[in-house]
Coordinates of C-alpha atoms in Angstrom, one line a residue:
X278 CA -4.6 -89.0 -11.1
X279 CA -3.2 -89.3 -7.6
X280 CA -1.7 -92.7 -8.4
X281 CA 0.1 -91.3 -11.4
X282 CA 1.5 -88.5 -9.4
X283 CA 2.5 -90.9 -6.7
X284 CA 4.4 -93.0 -9.2
X285 CA 6.2 -90.0 -10.6
X286 CA 7.1 -88.8 -7.1
X287 CA 8.5 -92.3 -6.2
X288 CA 10.5 -92.4 -9.3
X289 CA 12.0 -89.0 -8.7
X290 CA 12.7 -89.9 -5.1
X291 CA 14.5 -93.1 -6.0
X292 CA 16.4 -91.3 -8.8
X293 CA 17.6 -88.6 -6.4
X294 CA 19.0 -90.9 -3.8
X295 CA 22.2 -88.9 -3.6
X296 CA 20.3 -85.8 -2.6
X297 CA 19.0 -87.0 0.8
X298 CA 17.7 -83.6 1.7
X299 CA 14.4 -84.5 0.0
X300 CA 13.9 -87.5 2.3
X301 CA 12.5 -87.6 5.8
X302 CA 14.7 -87.8 8.8
X303 CA 14.2 -91.6 9.2
X304 CA 15.3 -92.3 5.6
X305 CA 18.3 -90.0 5.7
X306 CA 19.4 -91.8 8.8
X307 CA 19.2 -95.2 7.0
X308 CA 16.7 -96.8 9.2
X309 CA 13.0 -97.7 9.0
X310 CA 13.2 -97.8 5.2
X311 CA 10.0 -99.7 4.7
X312 CA 7.2 -99.5 2.1
X313 CA 4.8 -98.1 4.7
X314 CA 7.2 -95.4 5.6
X315 CA 7.6 -94.4 2.0
X316 CA 3.9 -94.4 1.4
X317 CA 3.1 -92.4 4.5
X318 CA 5.8 -89.8 3.8
X319 CA 4.8 -89.6 0.1
X320 CA 1.1 -89.1 1.0
X321 CA 2.0 -86.3 3.5
X322 CA 4.2 -84.6 1.0
X323 CA 1.6 -84.8 -1.8
X324 CA -1.1 -83.5 0.6
X325 CA 1.1 -80.4 1.3
X326 CA 0.9 -79.7 -2.5
X327 CA -2.9 -79.7 -2.4
X328 CA -3.2 -77.4 -5.4
X329 CA -2.2 -80.5 -7.5
X330 CA -5.5 -82.1 -6.8
X331 CA -6.8 -80.2 -9.7
X332 CA -3.9 -79.0 -11.8
X333 CA -6.3 -77.2 -14.2
X334 CA -7.4 -75.0 -11.3
X335 CA -4.4 -73.8 -9.3
X336 CA -6.4 -72.0 -6.7
X337 CA -3.7 -71.5 -4.1
X338 CA -1.4 -69.9 -6.6
X339 CA -3.9 -67.6 -8.2
X340 CA -5.6 -66.4 -5.0
X341 CA -2.8 -64.1 -3.9
X342 CA -2.5 -62.9 -7.5
X343 CA -6.2 -62.3 -7.7
X344 CA -6.1 -60.3 -4.5
X345 CA -3.2 -58.3 -6.0
X346 CA -5.1 -57.6 -9.2
X347 CA -8.3 -56.7 -7.2
X348 CA -6.3 -54.0 -5.5
X349 CA -5.8 -52.5 -9.0
X350 CA -9.6 -52.5 -9.5
X351 CA -9.3 -49.8 -12.2
X352 CA -7.9 -52.5 -14.5
X353 CA -11.3 -54.2 -14.6
X354 CA -12.3 -51.7 -17.2
X355 CA -9.1 -50.3 -18.8
X356 CA -11.1 -47.9 -20.9
X357 CA -12.5 -46.1 -17.9
X358 CA -9.7 -45.5 -15.3
X359 CA -11.9 -43.7 -12.8
X360 CA -9.6 -44.2 -9.8
X361 CA -6.8 -42.4 -11.7
X362 CA -8.8 -39.5 -12.9
X363 CA -10.8 -38.7 -9.8
X364 CA -7.9 -37.2 -7.8
X365 CA -6.8 -35.1 -10.8
X366 CA -10.3 -33.7 -11.2
X367 CA -10.5 -32.8 -7.6
X368 CA -7.2 -31.0 -7.8
X369 CA -8.3 -29.0 -10.8
X370 CA -11.5 -27.9 -9.1
X371 CA -9.5 -26.8 -6.0
X372 CA -7.0 -24.8 -8.0
X373 CA -9.8 -23.0 -9.9
X374 CA -11.5 -22.1 -6.6
X375 CA -8.3 -20.6 -5.3
X376 CA -7.9 -18.4 -8.4
X377 CA -11.5 -17.2 -8.1
X378 CA -10.9 -16.1 -4.5
X379 CA -7.9 -14.1 -5.5
X380 CA -9.7 -12.3 -8.3
X381 CA -10.8 -8.8 -7.5
X382 CA -14.4 -7.8 -8.2
X383 CA -15.0 -5.4 -11.0
X384 CA -16.1 -1.9 -10.0
X385 CA -18.3 0.2 -12.2
X386 CA -16.7 3.5 -13.2
X387 CA -13.2 2.6 -11.9
X388 CA -11.9 0.6 -14.9
X389 CA -9.6 2.8 -17.0
X390 CA -8.4 1.8 -20.4
X391 CA -4.6 1.8 -21.1
X392 CA -4.9 5.0 -23.1
X393 CA -6.8 6.7 -20.2
X394 CA -4.2 5.6 -17.6
X395 CA -1.3 6.9 -19.8
X396 CA -3.1 10.2 -20.2
X397 CA -3.6 10.6 -16.5
X398 CA 0.1 9.9 -15.9
X399 CA 1.2 12.3 -18.6
X400 CA -1.1 15.1 -17.3
X401 CA 0.1 14.7 -13.8
X402 CA 3.7 14.7 -14.9
X403 CA 3.3 17.8 -17.0
X404 CA 1.3 19.6 -14.4
X405 CA 3.9 18.9 -11.6
X406 CA 7.1 19.5 -13.7
X407 CA 6.4 21.6 -16.8
X408 CA 3.0 23.3 -17.1
X409 CA 3.9 24.6 -20.5
X410 CA 3.5 21.1 -21.9
X411 CA 0.0 20.7 -20.4
X412 CA -1.8 22.1 -23.4
X413 CA 0.2 20.0 -25.7
X414 CA -0.7 16.8 -23.9
X415 CA -4.3 17.8 -23.8
X416 CA -4.3 18.2 -27.6
X417 CA -2.1 15.2 -28.4
X418 CA -3.5 12.6 -25.9
X419 CA -6.6 13.7 -24.1
X420 CA -8.5 15.0 -27.2
X421 CA -8.0 11.7 -28.9
X422 CA -9.7 9.7 -26.2
X423 CA -13.3 8.4 -26.5
X424 CA -16.1 10.0 -24.6
X425 CA -16.1 7.3 -21.9
X426 CA -12.3 7.6 -21.4
X427 CA -12.5 11.4 -21.2
X428 CA -15.0 11.2 -18.4
X429 CA -13.0 8.4 -16.7
X430 CA -9.9 10.6 -16.7
X431 CA -11.8 13.5 -15.1
X432 CA -13.2 11.3 -12.4
X433 CA -9.9 9.7 -11.7
X434 CA -8.3 13.1 -11.2
X435 CA -11.1 14.1 -8.9
X436 CA -10.6 10.9 -6.9
X437 CA -6.9 11.7 -6.5
X438 CA -7.8 15.3 -5.4
X439 CA -6.0 16.9 -8.4
X440 CA -8.5 19.7 -8.3
X441 CA -7.0 22.3 -10.6
X442 CA -5.9 19.7 -13.1
X443 CA -9.4 18.2 -13.1
X444 CA -10.9 21.6 -13.7
X445 CA -8.6 22.1 -16.7
X446 CA -9.7 18.7 -18.1
X447 CA -13.4 19.6 -17.5
X448 CA -13.0 22.8 -19.4
X449 CA -11.8 20.8 -22.4
X450 CA -14.7 18.4 -22.0
X451 CA -17.2 21.2 -22.1
X452 CA -16.2 22.1 -25.7
X453 CA -16.8 18.6 -27.0
X454 CA -19.8 18.2 -29.4
X455 CA -21.3 15.4 -27.3
X456 CA -21.1 17.3 -24.0
X457 CA -24.3 17.8 -22.1
X458 CA -24.5 19.3 -18.6
X459 CA -25.0 16.8 -15.7
X460 CA -25.9 18.1 -12.3
X461 CA -24.5 15.1 -10.5
X462 CA -21.1 15.6 -12.2
X463 CA -21.1 19.2 -11.1
X464 CA -22.1 18.1 -7.6
X465 CA -19.1 15.7 -7.5
X466 CA -16.7 18.4 -8.7
X467 CA -18.0 21.1 -6.3
X468 CA -17.7 18.6 -3.4
X469 CA -14.1 17.8 -4.2
X470 CA -13.2 21.5 -4.7
X471 CA -14.8 22.6 -1.5
X472 CA -13.2 19.7 0.4
X473 CA -9.8 20.9 -0.7
X474 CA -10.4 24.6 0.0
X475 CA -10.8 25.8 -3.6
X476 CA -13.7 28.1 -2.9
X477 CA -13.1 30.3 -6.0
X478 CA -13.2 27.2 -8.2
X479 CA -16.5 26.3 -6.6
X480 CA -18.0 29.6 -7.6
X481 CA -16.6 29.2 -11.1
X482 CA -18.2 25.8 -11.5
X483 CA -21.5 27.3 -10.2
X484 CA -21.3 29.9 -13.0
X485 CA -20.7 27.2 -15.5
X486 CA -23.7 25.4 -14.4
X487 CA -25.8 28.6 -14.4
X488 CA -24.9 29.1 -18.1
X489 CA -25.9 25.6 -19.1
X490 CA -29.3 25.2 -17.4
X491 CA -31.0 28.0 -19.2
X492 CA -31.7 25.9 -22.3
X493 CA -34.4 23.4 -23.0
X494 CA -32.7 20.6 -21.1
X495 CA -34.7 18.9 -18.4
X496 CA -33.3 18.0 -15.0
X497 CA -34.5 16.1 -12.0
X498 CA -35.4 17.5 -8.7
X499 CA -33.5 14.8 -6.8
X500 CA -30.3 15.8 -8.6
X501 CA -30.6 19.4 -7.5
X502 CA -31.5 18.2 -4.0
X503 CA -28.1 16.5 -3.8
X504 CA -26.4 19.7 -5.0
X505 CA -28.3 21.6 -2.3
X506 CA -27.1 19.1 0.3
X507 CA -23.5 19.6 -0.8
X508 CA -23.7 23.4 -0.7
X509 CA -25.3 23.3 2.8
X510 CA -22.7 20.9 4.1
X511 CA -20.0 23.5 3.2
X512 CA -22.1 26.4 4.6
X513 CA -22.5 28.1 1.2
X514 CA -25.8 29.8 2.0
X515 CA -25.7 32.3 -0.8
X516 CA -25.2 29.6 -3.4
X517 CA -28.0 27.5 -1.8
X518 CA -30.6 30.3 -2.2
X519 CA -29.3 30.9 -5.8
X520 CA -29.7 27.3 -6.7
X521 CA -33.2 27.3 -5.1
X522 CA -34.2 30.3 -7.3
X523 CA -33.0 28.3 -10.4
X524 CA -35.3 25.5 -9.4
X525 CA -38.3 27.8 -9.1
X526 CA -38.0 29.8 -12.4
X527 CA -35.1 28.7 -14.6
X528 CA -34.7 25.0 -14.7
X529 CA -37.3 23.1 -16.7
X530 CA -39.2 20.3 -14.9
X531 CA -37.3 20.8 -11.7
X532 CA -39.7 22.6 -9.3
X533 CA -39.1 22.3 -5.6
X534 CA -41.2 19.7 -3.8
X535 CA -41.8 18.9 -0.2
X536 CA -38.4 17.2 0.2
X537 CA -36.7 20.3 -1.2
X538 CA -38.4 22.6 1.2
X539 CA -37.7 20.4 4.2
X540 CA -34.1 20.1 3.1
X541 CA -33.7 23.9 2.7
X542 CA -35.5 24.9 6.0
X543 CA -33.6 22.4 8.2
X544 CA -30.3 22.9 6.4
X545 CA -30.3 26.7 6.4
X546 CA -31.2 26.7 10.1
X547 CA -28.5 24.3 10.9
X548 CA -25.8 26.6 9.4
X549 CA -27.3 29.7 11.1
X550 CA -29.0 31.2 8.0
X551 CA -32.3 31.8 9.8
X552 CA -33.3 34.8 7.6
X553 CA -33.0 32.7 4.5
X554 CA -34.9 29.9 6.1
X555 CA -37.8 32.3 6.8
X556 CA -37.9 33.2 3.1
X557 CA -38.1 29.5 2.1
X558 CA -40.8 28.9 4.7
X559 CA -43.0 31.7 3.3
X560 CA -42.7 30.1 -0.2
X561 CA -43.6 26.7 1.1
X562 CA -46.6 28.3 2.9
X563 CA -47.8 29.7 -0.4
X564 CA -47.7 26.3 -2.1
X565 CA -48.7 23.9 0.6
X566 CA -50.7 26.2 3.0
X567 CA -50.4 25.5 6.6
X568 CA -48.9 22.0 6.2
X569 CA -45.3 23.1 7.0
X570 CA -44.6 20.5 9.7
X571 CA -43.0 18.1 7.2
X572 CA -41.4 16.0 10.0
X573 CA -44.8 15.2 11.5
X574 CA -46.3 14.4 8.1
X575 CA -43.4 12.0 7.3
X576 CA -43.8 10.3 10.7
X577 CA -47.5 9.7 10.0
X578 CA -46.8 8.5 6.5
X579 CA -44.1 6.1 7.7

């Protein structure tokens, strides 16, 4: 194979005599043109093209190309371009995590429907500008709401301290067929009314509650304890004792317990109602005997 290539190379060299740039410096100068010189020069030239030793395996040509192809390693399996998809998948996960961080958490009892929001806005607009339209809006918008939305509108008005408007809405809720008295709702309304100085409205709500607890409905002692705490915090001693009397005789399944007596005794004394506190202590003595030191008992129990 090398001899054949050598013959071809000599033939091409002799045929391209006019183009002396292919010849060595000695030949181009016209001196030393011997057979040994030609053989030596030809052998050196052929050795520089070492890839022709095996023309079926051009290693020197393919090696750079193989390195180039190896850099595109995803082409080894064109049906599974992992290197292309991985950056995209990481970008998608990152964008999803950013959206999840900006999403506000849901809060129970604070999610209003579109109808409820529109009703709140219409009621506030009518109450502030033209109160003659208030009854019309209550009939046309508020009365068409669902039970949950009606209660949500009431609580939203209380949250915004629209006390008189909330009281108007509550009076419409009381005439609904599904309405049942809830002590905790009364407690929230009384707290908002008293916080904003509407003392007469507090007494009105108290009368509403009195008229609704005389039935066969059962209430919990803890609910009335929360109402007692609210009344004591606003120094409404008369209403405190009245609520206490309800728990003893009127309300079904809501008799005062140790926590009630402790709350009343300590609370009444804290607002200066010592005479009322003595009455409660006497009642507690009738029920629990001499074990009136509730603080000592709780410390031992704890």
